[in-house]
């Protein structure tokens, strides 16, 4: 994923103050959700907001302070650049081939059936495509599932044997 | 849930409730309208994921809304869950702790270790107090049910173990309606 330079503190402070509508000194999930756009008039996926808040909310208060904001800003900007680079036809969404190409770049070699299942899960408009917010959620979930799988796949042969309780525990602990 | 079955109320009663929930008088209940009508017993919004899950269950025409024809079944579903939740909320606190959750799951036929029940609780513990609210309790039980059904499809010899390839695993989890 292409990495953006961290912008100057003044730029971030200006941005932070625009997001922090109630001037509380920290950004809530709903303030972040309002500020983000998926390129359509539909609300930004609240699950993606929740995932990103959890990633950068160091003090575990459910809000983002200015200290954490730079990293969050950079994360979103990197994802935007990544999304645009895979959206070859500039349609504002990613189709199956574009998704497959993106995942391959991240190092995932998945077959058509798996990519189709993933696309179906995140295809909000039922058009065989994913939007920016759902693309982030899809990639984070794939990363988390792969990490969870690898913990059980100690001999790294791509096959695991799981007891029912291990399976339930694994899926419930995926963020 | 079998112990918590309430009789279906009269058509007049349901029509009255339906009209109150259908704020914009469109003749259909949207997920926003359903979310506003439901309460988890606190001033926090009803879990939108639970609302989405329930709309998906009773929306026969697949339009993302519930018509009056489907509303009776939805009303009964929510009411049965309420009765179930109250019966396991022994201390009447309006939320369910780890022991109460374990008892509820045991009565549904799941025998899970303390450790797994704690993982489940943690996932849905919105306030970080070791408890779950009504809406998250429904979500938790529906997800467990869906996961168990998916597991059983792979566990063909029913020994409680599955051997699964990485891509099968991804397909299975991404394919879950959770």
PDB file of N, CA and C in Angstrom, chain A residues 2-3 7 10 26 33 44 48 73 90 98 109 126 132 138 147-149 159:
ATOM      1  N   UNK A   2       0.597   2.184  -0.897  1.00  0.00           N
ATOM      2  CA  UNK A   2       1.380   3.422  -1.004  1.00  0.00           C
ATOM      3  C   UNK A   2       1.240   4.226   0.288  1.00  0.00           C
ATOM      4  N   UNK A   3       2.364   4.697   0.797  1.00  0.00           N
ATOM      5  CA  UNK A   3       2.340   5.412   2.075  1.00  0.00           C
ATOM      6  C   UNK A   3       2.404   6.928   1.849  1.00  0.00           C
ATOM      7  N   UNK A   7       1.307  14.822   7.284  1.00  0.00           N
ATOM      8  CA  UNK A   7       1.222  16.265   7.028  1.00  0.00           C
ATOM      9  C   UNK A   7       1.666  17.070   8.256  1.00  0.00           C
ATOM     10  N   UNK A  10      -0.051  21.765  11.872  1.00  0.00           N
ATOM     11  CA  UNK A  10      -1.061  22.821  11.665  1.00  0.00           C
ATOM     12  C   UNK A  10      -2.205  22.298  10.802  1.00  0.00           C
ATOM     13  N   UNK A  26     -12.232  15.827  21.457  1.00  0.00           N
ATOM     14  CA  UNK A  26     -12.010  14.491  20.915  1.00  0.00           C
ATOM     15  C   UNK A  26     -13.106  14.179  19.893  1.00  0.00           C
ATOM     16  N   UNK A  33     -17.934   9.526  11.315  1.00  0.00           N
ATOM     17  CA  UNK A  33     -18.809   8.987  10.266  1.00  0.00           C
ATOM     18  C   UNK A  33     -19.349  10.114   9.369  1.00  0.00           C
ATOM     19  N   UNK A  44     -21.567   6.519   5.591  1.00  0.00           N
ATOM     20  CA  UNK A  44     -20.329   5.737   5.665  1.00  0.00           C
ATOM     21  C   UNK A  44     -20.562   4.554   6.604  1.00  0.00           C
ATOM     22  N   UNK A  48     -17.085   0.068   9.664  1.00  0.00           N
ATOM     23  CA  UNK A  48     -15.740   0.508   9.276  1.00  0.00           C
ATOM     24  C   UNK A  48     -15.272   1.609  10.229  1.00  0.00           C
ATOM     25  N   UNK A  73      -5.683   9.871  10.397  1.00  0.00           N
ATOM     26  CA  UNK A  73      -5.759  10.616   9.127  1.00  0.00           C
ATOM     27  C   UNK A  73      -4.933   9.932   8.049  1.00  0.00           C
ATOM     28  N   UNK A  90     -12.193   4.323 -12.616  1.00  0.00           N
ATOM     29  CA  UNK A  90     -12.630   5.536 -11.895  1.00  0.00           C
ATOM     30  C   UNK A  90     -14.124   5.609 -11.656  1.00  0.00           C
ATOM     31  N   UNK A  98     -11.139  -5.960 -10.087  1.00  0.00           N
ATOM     32  CA  UNK A  98     -10.348  -4.961  -9.372  1.00  0.00           C
ATOM     33  C   UNK A  98     -10.078  -5.421  -7.933  1.00  0.00           C
ATOM     34  N   UNK A 109      -3.616 -14.882  -2.520  1.00  0.00           N
ATOM     35  CA  UNK A 109      -3.934 -15.556  -3.774  1.00  0.00           C
ATOM     36  C   UNK A 109      -5.201 -16.357  -3.584  1.00  0.00           C
ATOM     37  N   UNK A 126     -25.912  -4.039  -4.415  1.00  0.00           N
ATOM     38  CA  UNK A 126     -26.360  -5.174  -5.226  1.00  0.00           C
ATOM     39  C   UNK A 126     -25.977  -5.064  -6.691  1.00  0.00           C
ATOM     40  N   UNK A 132     -15.883   2.366  -1.227  1.00  0.00           N
ATOM     41  CA  UNK A 132     -14.658   2.625  -0.469  1.00  0.00           C
ATOM     42  C   UNK A 132     -14.730   2.102   0.970  1.00  0.00           C
ATOM     43  N   UNK A 138     -13.745  -4.982   4.285  1.00  0.00           N
ATOM     44  CA  UNK A 138     -13.461  -6.270   3.660  1.00  0.00           C
ATOM     45  C   UNK A 138     -11.986  -6.644   3.853  1.00  0.00           C
ATOM     46  N   UNK A 147      -4.988 -13.942  10.055  1.00  0.00           N
ATOM     47  CA  UNK A 147      -4.174 -14.011  11.274  1.00  0.00           C
ATOM     48  C   UNK A 147      -4.716 -15.082  12.223  1.00  0.00           C
ATOM     49  N   UNK A 148      -6.040 -15.107  12.392  1.00  0.00           N
ATOM     50  CA  UNK A 148      -6.662 -16.086  13.288  1.00  0.00           C
ATOM     51  C   UNK A 148      -6.420 -17.507  12.779  1.00  0.00           C
ATOM     52  N   UNK A 149      -6.553 -17.702  11.478  1.00  0.00           N
ATOM     53  CA  UNK A 149      -6.341 -19.024  10.873  1.00  0.00           C
ATOM     54  C   UNK A 149      -4.907 -19.486  11.094  1.00  0.00           C
ATOM     55  N   UNK A 159      -4.152 -25.974   6.162  1.00  0.00           N
ATOM     56  CA  UNK A 159      -5.299 -26.755   6.622  1.00  0.00           C
ATOM     57  C   UNK A 159      -5.283 -26.786   8.155  1.00  0.00           C
TER      58      UNK A 159
END
